[in-house]
mmCIF file of C-alpha atoms in Angstrom:
data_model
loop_
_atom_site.group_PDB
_atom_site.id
_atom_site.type_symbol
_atom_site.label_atom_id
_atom_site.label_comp_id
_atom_site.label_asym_id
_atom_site.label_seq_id
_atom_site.Cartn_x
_atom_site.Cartn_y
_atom_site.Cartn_z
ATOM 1 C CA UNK A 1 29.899 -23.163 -14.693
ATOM 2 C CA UNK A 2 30.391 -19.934 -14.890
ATOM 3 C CA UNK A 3 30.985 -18.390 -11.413
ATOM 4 C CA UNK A 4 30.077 -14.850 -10.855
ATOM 5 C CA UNK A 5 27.515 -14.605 -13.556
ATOM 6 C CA UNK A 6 25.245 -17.508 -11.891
ATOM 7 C CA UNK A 7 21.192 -17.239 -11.840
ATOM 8 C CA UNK A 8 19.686 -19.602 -9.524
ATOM 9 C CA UNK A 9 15.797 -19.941 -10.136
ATOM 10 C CA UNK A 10 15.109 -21.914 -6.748
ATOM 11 C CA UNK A 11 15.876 -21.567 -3.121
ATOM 12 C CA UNK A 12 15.055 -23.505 -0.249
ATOM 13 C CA UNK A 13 11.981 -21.670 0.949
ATOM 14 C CA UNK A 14 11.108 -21.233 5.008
ATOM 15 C CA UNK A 15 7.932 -22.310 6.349
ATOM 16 C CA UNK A 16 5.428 -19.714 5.188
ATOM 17 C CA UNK A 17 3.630 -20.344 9.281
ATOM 18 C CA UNK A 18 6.601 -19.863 11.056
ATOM 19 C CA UNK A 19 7.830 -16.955 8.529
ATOM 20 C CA UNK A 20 4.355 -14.808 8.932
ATOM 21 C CA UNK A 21 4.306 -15.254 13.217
ATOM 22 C CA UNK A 22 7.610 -13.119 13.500
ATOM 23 C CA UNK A 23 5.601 -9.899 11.634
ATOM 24 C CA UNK A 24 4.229 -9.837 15.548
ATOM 25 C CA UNK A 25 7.639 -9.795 17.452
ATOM 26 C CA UNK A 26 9.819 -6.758 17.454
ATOM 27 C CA UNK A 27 12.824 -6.823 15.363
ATOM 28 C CA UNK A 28 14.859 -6.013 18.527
ATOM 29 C CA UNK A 29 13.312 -8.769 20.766
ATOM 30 C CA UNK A 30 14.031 -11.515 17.855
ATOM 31 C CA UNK A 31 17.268 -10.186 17.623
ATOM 32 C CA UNK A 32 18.150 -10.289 21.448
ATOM 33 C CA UNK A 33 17.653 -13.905 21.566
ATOM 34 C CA UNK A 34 19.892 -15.050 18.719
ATOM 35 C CA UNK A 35 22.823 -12.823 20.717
ATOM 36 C CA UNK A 36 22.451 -9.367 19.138
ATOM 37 C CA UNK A 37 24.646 -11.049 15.875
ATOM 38 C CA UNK A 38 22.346 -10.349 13.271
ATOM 39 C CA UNK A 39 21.063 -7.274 12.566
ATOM 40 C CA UNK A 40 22.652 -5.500 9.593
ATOM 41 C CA UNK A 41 24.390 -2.213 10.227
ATOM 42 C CA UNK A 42 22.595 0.505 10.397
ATOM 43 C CA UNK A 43 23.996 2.816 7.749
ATOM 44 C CA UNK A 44 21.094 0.555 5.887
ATOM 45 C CA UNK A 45 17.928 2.310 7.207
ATOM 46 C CA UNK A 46 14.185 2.739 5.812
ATOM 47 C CA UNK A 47 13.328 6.034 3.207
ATOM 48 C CA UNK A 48 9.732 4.854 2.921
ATOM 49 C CA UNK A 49 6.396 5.637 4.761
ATOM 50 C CA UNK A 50 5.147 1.894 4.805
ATOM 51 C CA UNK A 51 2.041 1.912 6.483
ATOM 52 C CA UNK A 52 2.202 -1.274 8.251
ATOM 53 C CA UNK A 53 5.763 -1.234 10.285
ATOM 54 C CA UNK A 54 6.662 -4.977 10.280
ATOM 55 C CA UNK A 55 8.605 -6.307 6.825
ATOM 56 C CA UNK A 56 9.132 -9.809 6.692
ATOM 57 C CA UNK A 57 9.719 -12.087 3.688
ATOM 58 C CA UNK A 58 12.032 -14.938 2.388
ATOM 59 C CA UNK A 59 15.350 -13.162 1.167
ATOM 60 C CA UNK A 60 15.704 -12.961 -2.438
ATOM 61 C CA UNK A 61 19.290 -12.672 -3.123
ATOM 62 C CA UNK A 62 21.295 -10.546 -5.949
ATOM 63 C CA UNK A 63 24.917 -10.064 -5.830
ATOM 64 C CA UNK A 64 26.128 -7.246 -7.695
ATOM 65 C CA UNK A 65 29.207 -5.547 -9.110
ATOM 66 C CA UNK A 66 29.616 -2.072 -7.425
ATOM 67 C CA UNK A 67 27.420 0.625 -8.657
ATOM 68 C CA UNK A 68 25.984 -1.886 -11.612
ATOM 69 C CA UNK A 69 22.032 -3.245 -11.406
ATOM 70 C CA UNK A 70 22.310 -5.796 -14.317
ATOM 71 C CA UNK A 71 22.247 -8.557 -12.297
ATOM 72 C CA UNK A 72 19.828 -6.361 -10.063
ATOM 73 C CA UNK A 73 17.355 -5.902 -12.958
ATOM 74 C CA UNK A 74 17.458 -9.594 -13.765
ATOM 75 C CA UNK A 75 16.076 -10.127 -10.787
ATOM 76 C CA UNK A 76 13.246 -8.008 -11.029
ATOM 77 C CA UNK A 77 11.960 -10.377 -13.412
ATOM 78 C CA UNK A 78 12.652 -13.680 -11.662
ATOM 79 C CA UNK A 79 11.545 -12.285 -8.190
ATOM 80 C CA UNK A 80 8.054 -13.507 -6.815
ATOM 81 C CA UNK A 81 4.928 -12.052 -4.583
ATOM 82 C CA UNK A 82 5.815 -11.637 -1.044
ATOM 83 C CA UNK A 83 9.921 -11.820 -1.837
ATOM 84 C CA UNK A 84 12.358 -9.133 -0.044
ATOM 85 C CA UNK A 85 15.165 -8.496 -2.595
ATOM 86 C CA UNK A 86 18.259 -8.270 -0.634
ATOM 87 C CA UNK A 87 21.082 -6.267 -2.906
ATOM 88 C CA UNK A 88 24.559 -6.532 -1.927
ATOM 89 C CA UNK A 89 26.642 -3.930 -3.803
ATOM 90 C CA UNK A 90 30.680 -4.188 -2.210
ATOM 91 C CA UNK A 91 29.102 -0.967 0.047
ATOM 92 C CA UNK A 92 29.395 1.326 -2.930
ATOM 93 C CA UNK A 93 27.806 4.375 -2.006
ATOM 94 C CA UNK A 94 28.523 6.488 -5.085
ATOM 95 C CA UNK A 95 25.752 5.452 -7.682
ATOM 96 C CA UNK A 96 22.347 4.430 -6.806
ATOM 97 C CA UNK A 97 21.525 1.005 -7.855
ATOM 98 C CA UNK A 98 17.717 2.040 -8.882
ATOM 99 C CA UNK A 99 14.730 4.723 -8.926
ATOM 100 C CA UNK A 100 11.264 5.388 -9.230
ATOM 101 C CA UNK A 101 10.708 3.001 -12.504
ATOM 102 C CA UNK A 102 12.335 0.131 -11.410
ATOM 103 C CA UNK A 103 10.813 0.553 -7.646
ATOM 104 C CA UNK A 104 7.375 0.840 -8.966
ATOM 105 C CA UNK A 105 7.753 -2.561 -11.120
ATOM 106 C CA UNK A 106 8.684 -4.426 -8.109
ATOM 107 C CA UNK A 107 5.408 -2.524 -5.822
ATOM 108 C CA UNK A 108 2.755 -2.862 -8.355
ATOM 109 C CA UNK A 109 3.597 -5.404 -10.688
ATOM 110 C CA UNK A 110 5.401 -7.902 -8.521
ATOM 111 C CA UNK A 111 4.208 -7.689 -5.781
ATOM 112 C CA UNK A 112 7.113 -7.906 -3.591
ATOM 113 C CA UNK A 113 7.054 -7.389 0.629
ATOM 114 C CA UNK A 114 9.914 -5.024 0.144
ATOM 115 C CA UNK A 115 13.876 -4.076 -0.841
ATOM 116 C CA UNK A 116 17.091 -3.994 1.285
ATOM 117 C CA UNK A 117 20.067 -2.541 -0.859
ATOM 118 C CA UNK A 118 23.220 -1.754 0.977
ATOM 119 C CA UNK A 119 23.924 1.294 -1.596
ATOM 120 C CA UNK A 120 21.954 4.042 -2.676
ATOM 121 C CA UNK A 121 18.955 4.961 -4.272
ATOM 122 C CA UNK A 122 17.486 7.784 -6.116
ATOM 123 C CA UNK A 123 14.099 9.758 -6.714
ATOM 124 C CA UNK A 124 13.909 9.703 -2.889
ATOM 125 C CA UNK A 125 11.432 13.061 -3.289
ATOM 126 C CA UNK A 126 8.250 10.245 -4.798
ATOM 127 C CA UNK A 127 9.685 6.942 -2.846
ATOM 128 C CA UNK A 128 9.757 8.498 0.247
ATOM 129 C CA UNK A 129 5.799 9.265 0.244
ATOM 130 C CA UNK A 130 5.415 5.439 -0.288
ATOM 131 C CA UNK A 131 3.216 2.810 1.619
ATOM 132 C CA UNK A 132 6.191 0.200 0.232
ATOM 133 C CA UNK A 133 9.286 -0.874 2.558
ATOM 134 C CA UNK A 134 12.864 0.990 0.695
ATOM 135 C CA UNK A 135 15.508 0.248 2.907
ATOM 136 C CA UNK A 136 18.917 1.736 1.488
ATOM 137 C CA UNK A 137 22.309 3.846 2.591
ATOM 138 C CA UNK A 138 20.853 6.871 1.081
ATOM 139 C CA UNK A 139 20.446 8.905 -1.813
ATOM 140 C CA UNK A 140 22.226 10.034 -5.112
ATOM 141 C CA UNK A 141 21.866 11.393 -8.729
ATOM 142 C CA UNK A 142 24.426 9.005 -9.908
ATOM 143 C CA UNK A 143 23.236 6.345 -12.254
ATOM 144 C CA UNK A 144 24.687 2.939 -12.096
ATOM 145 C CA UNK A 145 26.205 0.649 -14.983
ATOM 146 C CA UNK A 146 24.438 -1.890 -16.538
ATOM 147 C CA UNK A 147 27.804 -4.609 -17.082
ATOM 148 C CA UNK A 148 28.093 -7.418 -14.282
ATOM 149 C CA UNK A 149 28.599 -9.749 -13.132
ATOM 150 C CA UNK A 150 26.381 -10.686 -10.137
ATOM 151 C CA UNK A 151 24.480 -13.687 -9.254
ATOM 152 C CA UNK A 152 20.962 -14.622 -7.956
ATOM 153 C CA UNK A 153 20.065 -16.719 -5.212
ATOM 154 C CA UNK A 154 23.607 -17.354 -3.870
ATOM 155 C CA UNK A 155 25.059 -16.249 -0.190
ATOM 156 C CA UNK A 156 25.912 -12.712 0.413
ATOM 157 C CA UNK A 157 27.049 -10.622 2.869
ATOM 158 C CA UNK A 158 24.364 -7.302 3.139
ATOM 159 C CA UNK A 159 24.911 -4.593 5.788
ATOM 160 C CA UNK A 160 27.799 -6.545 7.154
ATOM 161 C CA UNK A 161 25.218 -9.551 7.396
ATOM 162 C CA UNK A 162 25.380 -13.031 6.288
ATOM 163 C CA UNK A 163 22.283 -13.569 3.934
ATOM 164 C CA UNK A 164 21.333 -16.785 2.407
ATOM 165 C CA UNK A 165 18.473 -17.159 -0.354
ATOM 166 C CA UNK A 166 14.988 -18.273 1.394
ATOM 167 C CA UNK A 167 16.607 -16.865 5.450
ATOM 168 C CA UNK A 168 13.799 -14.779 6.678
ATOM 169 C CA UNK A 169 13.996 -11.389 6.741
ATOM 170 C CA UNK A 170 12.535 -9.046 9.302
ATOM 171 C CA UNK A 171 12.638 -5.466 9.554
ATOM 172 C CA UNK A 172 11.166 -2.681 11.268
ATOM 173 C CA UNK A 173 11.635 1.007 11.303
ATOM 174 C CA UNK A 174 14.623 0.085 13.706
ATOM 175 C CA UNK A 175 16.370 -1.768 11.456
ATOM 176 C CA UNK A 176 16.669 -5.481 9.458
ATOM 177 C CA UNK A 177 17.777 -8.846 10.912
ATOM 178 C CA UNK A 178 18.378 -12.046 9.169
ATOM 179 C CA UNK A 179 17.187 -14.992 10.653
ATOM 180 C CA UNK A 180 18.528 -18.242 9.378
ATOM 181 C CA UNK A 181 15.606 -20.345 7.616
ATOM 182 C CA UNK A 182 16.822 -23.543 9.169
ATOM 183 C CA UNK A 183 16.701 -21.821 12.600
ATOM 184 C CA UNK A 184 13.592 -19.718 12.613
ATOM 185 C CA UNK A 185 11.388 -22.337 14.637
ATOM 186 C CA UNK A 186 13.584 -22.337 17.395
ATOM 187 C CA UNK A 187 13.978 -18.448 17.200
ATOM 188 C CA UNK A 188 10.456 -17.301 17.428
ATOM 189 C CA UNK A 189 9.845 -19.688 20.360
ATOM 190 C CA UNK A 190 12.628 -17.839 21.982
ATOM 191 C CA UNK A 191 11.427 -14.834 20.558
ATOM 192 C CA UNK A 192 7.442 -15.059 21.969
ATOM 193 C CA UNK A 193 9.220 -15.556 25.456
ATOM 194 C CA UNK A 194 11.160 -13.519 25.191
ATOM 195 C CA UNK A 195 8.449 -10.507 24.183
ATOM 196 C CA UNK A 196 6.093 -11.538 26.861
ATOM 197 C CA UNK A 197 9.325 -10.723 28.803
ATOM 198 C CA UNK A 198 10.088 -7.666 27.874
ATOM 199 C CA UNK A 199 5.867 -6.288 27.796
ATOM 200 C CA UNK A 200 5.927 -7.148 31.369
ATOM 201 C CA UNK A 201 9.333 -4.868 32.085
ATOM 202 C CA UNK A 202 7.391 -1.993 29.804
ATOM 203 C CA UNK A 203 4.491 -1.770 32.465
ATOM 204 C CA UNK A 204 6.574 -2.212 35.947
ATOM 205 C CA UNK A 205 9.195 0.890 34.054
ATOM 206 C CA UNK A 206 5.463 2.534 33.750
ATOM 207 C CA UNK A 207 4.199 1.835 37.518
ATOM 208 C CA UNK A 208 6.922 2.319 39.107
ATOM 209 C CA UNK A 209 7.712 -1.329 40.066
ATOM 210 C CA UNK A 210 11.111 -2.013 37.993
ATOM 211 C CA UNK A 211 13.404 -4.003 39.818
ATOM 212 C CA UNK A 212 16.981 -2.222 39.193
ATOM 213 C CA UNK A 213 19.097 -3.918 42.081
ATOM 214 C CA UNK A 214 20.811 -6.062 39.244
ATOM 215 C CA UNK A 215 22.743 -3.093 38.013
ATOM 216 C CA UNK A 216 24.389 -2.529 41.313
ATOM 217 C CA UNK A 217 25.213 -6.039 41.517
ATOM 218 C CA UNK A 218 26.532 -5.938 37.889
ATOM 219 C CA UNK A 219 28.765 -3.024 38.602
ATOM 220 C CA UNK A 220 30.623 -4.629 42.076
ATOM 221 C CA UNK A 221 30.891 -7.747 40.389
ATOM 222 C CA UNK A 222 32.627 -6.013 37.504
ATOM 223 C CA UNK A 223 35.092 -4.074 39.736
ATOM 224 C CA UNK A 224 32.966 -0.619 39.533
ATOM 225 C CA UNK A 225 34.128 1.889 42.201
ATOM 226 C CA UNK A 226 31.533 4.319 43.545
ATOM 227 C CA UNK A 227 32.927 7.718 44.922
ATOM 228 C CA UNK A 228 30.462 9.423 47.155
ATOM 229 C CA UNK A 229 32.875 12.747 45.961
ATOM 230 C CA UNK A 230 33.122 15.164 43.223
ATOM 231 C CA UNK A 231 36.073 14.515 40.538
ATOM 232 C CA UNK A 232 39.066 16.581 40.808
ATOM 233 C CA UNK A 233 42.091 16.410 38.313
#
Protein backbone atom coordinates (compact mmCIF):
# COMPACT_ATOMS: atom_id res chain seq x y z
CA UNK A 1 0.00 0.00 0.00
CA UNK A 2 1.28 2.91 -0.77
CA UNK A 3 0.63 5.51 2.00
CA UNK A 4 0.45 9.08 1.09
CA UNK A 5 -0.52 8.59 -2.49
CA UNK A 6 -3.91 6.64 -1.47
CA UNK A 7 -7.37 7.24 -3.51
CA UNK A 8 -10.26 5.95 -1.71
CA UNK A 9 -13.44 5.74 -4.06
CA UNK A 10 -16.00 5.13 -1.08
CA UNK A 11 -16.85 6.64 2.22
CA UNK A 12 -19.30 5.89 4.70
CA UNK A 13 -22.05 8.27 3.68
CA UNK A 14 -24.49 10.15 6.50
CA UNK A 15 -28.08 9.87 6.32
CA UNK A 16 -29.12 12.10 3.43
CA UNK A 17 -32.63 13.07 6.10
CA UNK A 18 -30.73 13.89 8.91
CA UNK A 19 -27.85 15.64 6.67
CA UNK A 20 -30.52 18.07 4.72
CA UNK A 21 -32.57 19.14 8.36
CA UNK A 22 -29.32 20.96 9.67
CA UNK A 23 -29.47 23.49 6.28
CA UNK A 24 -32.37 25.01 8.83
CA UNK A 25 -30.25 25.43 12.08
CA UNK A 26 -27.64 28.09 12.37
CA UNK A 27 -24.13 27.06 12.14
CA UNK A 28 -23.57 28.74 15.56
CA UNK A 29 -26.56 27.07 17.37
CA UNK A 30 -25.31 23.43 16.03
CA UNK A 31 -22.09 24.33 17.10
CA UNK A 32 -23.04 25.48 20.73
CA UNK A 33 -24.39 22.18 21.53
CA UNK A 34 -21.47 19.95 20.58
CA UNK A 35 -19.28 22.48 23.10
CA UNK A 36 -18.08 25.19 20.70
CA UNK A 37 -15.15 22.31 19.53
CA UNK A 38 -15.82 22.26 16.05
CA UNK A 39 -15.88 24.99 14.03
CA UNK A 40 -12.77 25.50 11.89
CA UNK A 41 -10.76 28.64 12.41
CA UNK A 42 -11.74 31.39 10.95
CA UNK A 43 -8.80 32.52 8.84
CA UNK A 44 -11.03 30.00 6.46
CA UNK A 45 -13.93 32.36 5.52
CA UNK A 46 -16.45 32.59 2.40
CA UNK A 47 -15.25 34.84 -1.05
CA UNK A 48 -18.52 33.93 -2.76
CA UNK A 49 -22.03 35.57 -3.09
CA UNK A 50 -24.02 32.19 -2.69
CA UNK A 51 -27.45 33.04 -2.85
CA UNK A 52 -28.85 30.66 -0.47
CA UNK A 53 -26.66 31.11 2.97
CA UNK A 54 -26.77 27.54 4.40
CA UNK A 55 -23.89 24.94 2.85
CA UNK A 56 -24.21 21.58 3.92
CA UNK A 57 -22.92 18.36 2.32
CA UNK A 58 -21.03 15.06 3.13
CA UNK A 59 -17.19 16.02 3.30
CA UNK A 60 -15.25 14.94 0.44
CA UNK A 61 -11.78 14.68 1.57
CA UNK A 62 -8.28 15.52 -0.33
CA UNK A 63 -5.09 15.72 1.43
CA UNK A 64 -2.54 17.61 -0.25
CA UNK A 65 1.15 18.45 -0.34
CA UNK A 66 1.59 22.25 0.34
CA UNK A 67 0.88 24.53 -2.47
CA UNK A 68 0.34 21.28 -4.97
CA UNK A 69 -3.49 20.40 -6.40
CA UNK A 70 -2.58 16.99 -8.01
CA UNK A 71 -4.18 15.11 -5.64
CA UNK A 72 -6.74 18.13 -5.56
CA UNK A 73 -7.49 17.77 -9.31
CA UNK A 74 -7.92 14.03 -8.96
CA UNK A 75 -10.56 14.67 -7.03
CA UNK A 76 -12.39 16.80 -9.19
CA UNK A 77 -13.02 13.87 -11.18
CA UNK A 78 -13.98 11.33 -8.52
CA UNK A 79 -16.14 13.92 -6.56
CA UNK A 80 -20.06 13.54 -6.83
CA UNK A 81 -23.40 15.93 -6.91
CA UNK A 82 -24.10 17.47 -3.65
CA UNK A 83 -20.24 16.69 -2.23
CA UNK A 84 -18.28 19.62 -0.24
CA UNK A 85 -14.58 19.10 -1.13
CA UNK A 86 -12.71 19.73 1.97
CA UNK A 87 -8.79 20.59 0.96
CA UNK A 88 -6.28 20.40 3.56
CA UNK A 89 -3.03 22.01 2.36
CA UNK A 90 -0.30 21.99 5.74
CA UNK A 91 -1.89 25.91 5.99
CA UNK A 92 0.23 27.00 3.06
CA UNK A 93 -0.83 30.30 2.24
CA UNK A 94 1.66 31.15 -0.51
CA UNK A 95 0.16 29.51 -3.76
CA UNK A 96 -3.42 29.14 -4.45
CA UNK A 97 -4.48 25.64 -4.83
CA UNK A 98 -7.07 26.57 -7.84
CA UNK A 99 -9.00 29.31 -10.06
CA UNK A 100 -11.70 30.11 -12.20
CA UNK A 101 -11.31 26.79 -14.56
CA UNK A 102 -11.07 24.35 -12.10
CA UNK A 103 -13.95 26.17 -9.84
CA UNK A 104 -16.27 26.27 -12.72
CA UNK A 105 -15.80 22.31 -13.42
CA UNK A 106 -16.77 21.53 -9.98
CA UNK A 107 -20.16 24.37 -10.20
CA UNK A 108 -21.42 23.40 -13.53
CA UNK A 109 -20.27 20.15 -14.37
CA UNK A 110 -20.26 18.41 -11.03
CA UNK A 111 -22.45 19.65 -9.41
CA UNK A 112 -20.96 19.97 -6.10
CA UNK A 113 -22.75 21.92 -2.77
CA UNK A 114 -19.50 23.72 -2.37
CA UNK A 115 -15.41 23.94 -1.48
CA UNK A 116 -13.55 24.49 1.86
CA UNK A 117 -9.68 24.86 1.17
CA UNK A 118 -7.58 25.98 4.05
CA UNK A 119 -5.10 27.88 1.47
CA UNK A 120 -5.67 30.24 -1.12
CA UNK A 121 -7.34 30.79 -4.17
CA UNK A 122 -7.12 32.91 -7.17
CA UNK A 123 -9.31 34.83 -9.86
CA UNK A 124 -11.18 36.12 -6.77
CA UNK A 125 -12.34 39.32 -9.21
CA UNK A 126 -15.10 36.43 -11.30
CA UNK A 127 -15.51 33.90 -8.10
CA UNK A 128 -16.44 36.41 -5.92
CA UNK A 129 -19.68 37.45 -8.08
CA UNK A 130 -20.69 33.73 -7.71
CA UNK A 131 -24.07 32.11 -6.53
CA UNK A 132 -21.51 28.94 -5.52
CA UNK A 133 -20.11 28.49 -1.78
CA UNK A 134 -15.75 29.29 -2.04
CA UNK A 135 -14.62 29.15 1.30
CA UNK A 136 -10.69 29.77 1.42
CA UNK A 137 -7.74 31.84 3.46
CA UNK A 138 -7.61 34.27 0.70
CA UNK A 139 -6.19 35.20 -2.43
CA UNK A 140 -2.93 34.97 -4.58
CA UNK A 141 -1.32 35.03 -8.11
CA UNK A 142 0.85 32.18 -7.19
CA UNK A 143 0.22 28.98 -9.02
CA UNK A 144 0.59 25.73 -7.28
CA UNK A 145 2.63 22.46 -8.32
CA UNK A 146 1.18 19.70 -9.82
CA UNK A 147 3.68 16.69 -7.88
CA UNK A 148 2.02 15.01 -4.69
CA UNK A 149 1.39 13.19 -2.87
CA UNK A 150 -2.07 13.53 -1.24
CA UNK A 151 -4.82 11.18 -0.67
CA UNK A 152 -8.66 11.05 -1.09
CA UNK A 153 -11.15 10.11 1.29
CA UNK A 154 -8.83 9.69 4.32
CA UNK A 155 -8.94 11.87 7.80
CA UNK A 156 -7.62 15.32 7.79
CA UNK A 157 -7.22 18.02 9.84
CA UNK A 158 -8.87 21.44 7.86
CA UNK A 159 -8.92 24.84 9.62
CA UNK A 160 -7.49 23.25 12.69
CA UNK A 161 -10.55 20.74 12.40
CA UNK A 162 -10.75 17.09 12.48
CA UNK A 163 -12.52 16.03 9.13
CA UNK A 164 -13.43 12.57 8.24
CA UNK A 165 -14.78 11.50 4.64
CA UNK A 166 -18.83 11.35 4.65
CA UNK A 167 -18.88 13.94 8.44
CA UNK A 168 -21.35 16.54 7.52
CA UNK A 169 -20.40 19.72 6.78
CA UNK A 170 -22.24 22.91 7.56
CA UNK A 171 -21.40 26.34 6.88
CA UNK A 172 -22.77 29.65 6.84
CA UNK A 173 -21.49 33.07 6.14
CA UNK A 174 -20.19 32.80 9.85
CA UNK A 175 -18.13 30.14 9.34
CA UNK A 176 -17.88 25.96 8.80
CA UNK A 177 -18.37 23.22 11.44
CA UNK A 178 -17.84 19.58 11.13
CA UNK A 179 -20.23 17.44 12.55
CA UNK A 180 -19.29 13.85 13.01
CA UNK A 181 -21.54 11.51 10.65
CA UNK A 182 -21.94 8.96 13.38
CA UNK A 183 -23.14 11.77 15.71
CA UNK A 184 -25.34 13.99 13.63
CA UNK A 185 -28.76 12.42 14.90
CA UNK A 186 -28.08 13.20 18.27
CA UNK A 187 -26.72 16.73 17.28
CA UNK A 188 -29.60 18.17 15.43
CA UNK A 189 -31.99 17.00 18.18
CA UNK A 190 -29.86 19.06 20.42
CA UNK A 191 -29.55 21.48 17.85
CA UNK A 192 -33.67 22.08 17.11
CA UNK A 193 -33.79 22.68 21.01
CA UNK A 194 -31.51 24.33 21.21
CA UNK A 195 -32.69 27.02 18.24
CA UNK A 196 -36.16 27.18 19.56
CA UNK A 197 -34.02 28.34 22.56
CA UNK A 198 -32.22 30.82 21.37
CA UNK A 199 -35.51 32.42 18.85
CA UNK A 200 -37.24 32.85 22.06
CA UNK A 201 -34.07 34.95 23.75
CA UNK A 202 -34.05 37.01 20.14
CA UNK A 203 -37.68 38.37 20.85
CA UNK A 204 -37.52 38.99 24.88
CA UNK A 205 -33.68 41.02 23.80
CA UNK A 206 -36.38 42.76 21.26
CA UNK A 207 -39.30 43.51 23.94
CA UNK A 208 -37.53 44.29 26.48
CA UNK A 209 -38.15 41.15 28.62
CA UNK A 210 -34.46 39.51 28.77
CA UNK A 211 -33.75 38.09 31.94
CA UNK A 212 -29.96 39.25 32.73
CA UNK A 213 -29.81 38.49 36.61
CA UNK A 214 -27.59 35.36 35.67
CA UNK A 215 -24.66 37.55 34.83
CA UNK A 216 -24.56 39.09 38.23
CA UNK A 217 -24.78 35.81 39.73
CA UNK A 218 -22.01 34.54 37.35
CA UNK A 219 -19.70 37.33 38.29
CA UNK A 220 -20.01 36.87 42.50
CA UNK A 221 -19.78 33.35 42.06
CA UNK A 222 -16.59 33.84 40.07
CA UNK A 223 -14.98 36.22 42.63
CA UNK A 224 -15.90 39.55 40.51
CA UNK A 225 -15.48 42.72 42.63
CA UNK A 226 -17.73 45.67 41.82
CA UNK A 227 -16.32 49.21 42.76
CA UNK A 228 -19.03 51.78 42.94
CA UNK A 229 -15.62 54.28 42.28
CA UNK A 230 -13.62 55.57 39.50
CA UNK A 231 -10.04 53.79 38.91
CA UNK A 232 -7.08 55.57 40.07
CA UNK A 233 -3.40 54.30 39.55
Amino acid sequence: MSVGKRIYLKREMPNPEIMAQFKTIPASNTADVMNRSCAMNPRIHLVSSPKEQMMVGPAYTVKGRAGDNLTLHAALNLCSEGDVLVVSNEEDTTRALMGEVMMAYLRYTKKIAGIILDGPIRDIDEIGKWDFPVYCTGTTPGGPYKEGPGEINVPISCGGISVNPGDIILADPDGIIVIPRQDAATILEDAKKFQAADEKKLAAAKNGTANRAWVEKALEEKGYEIIDDVYRP
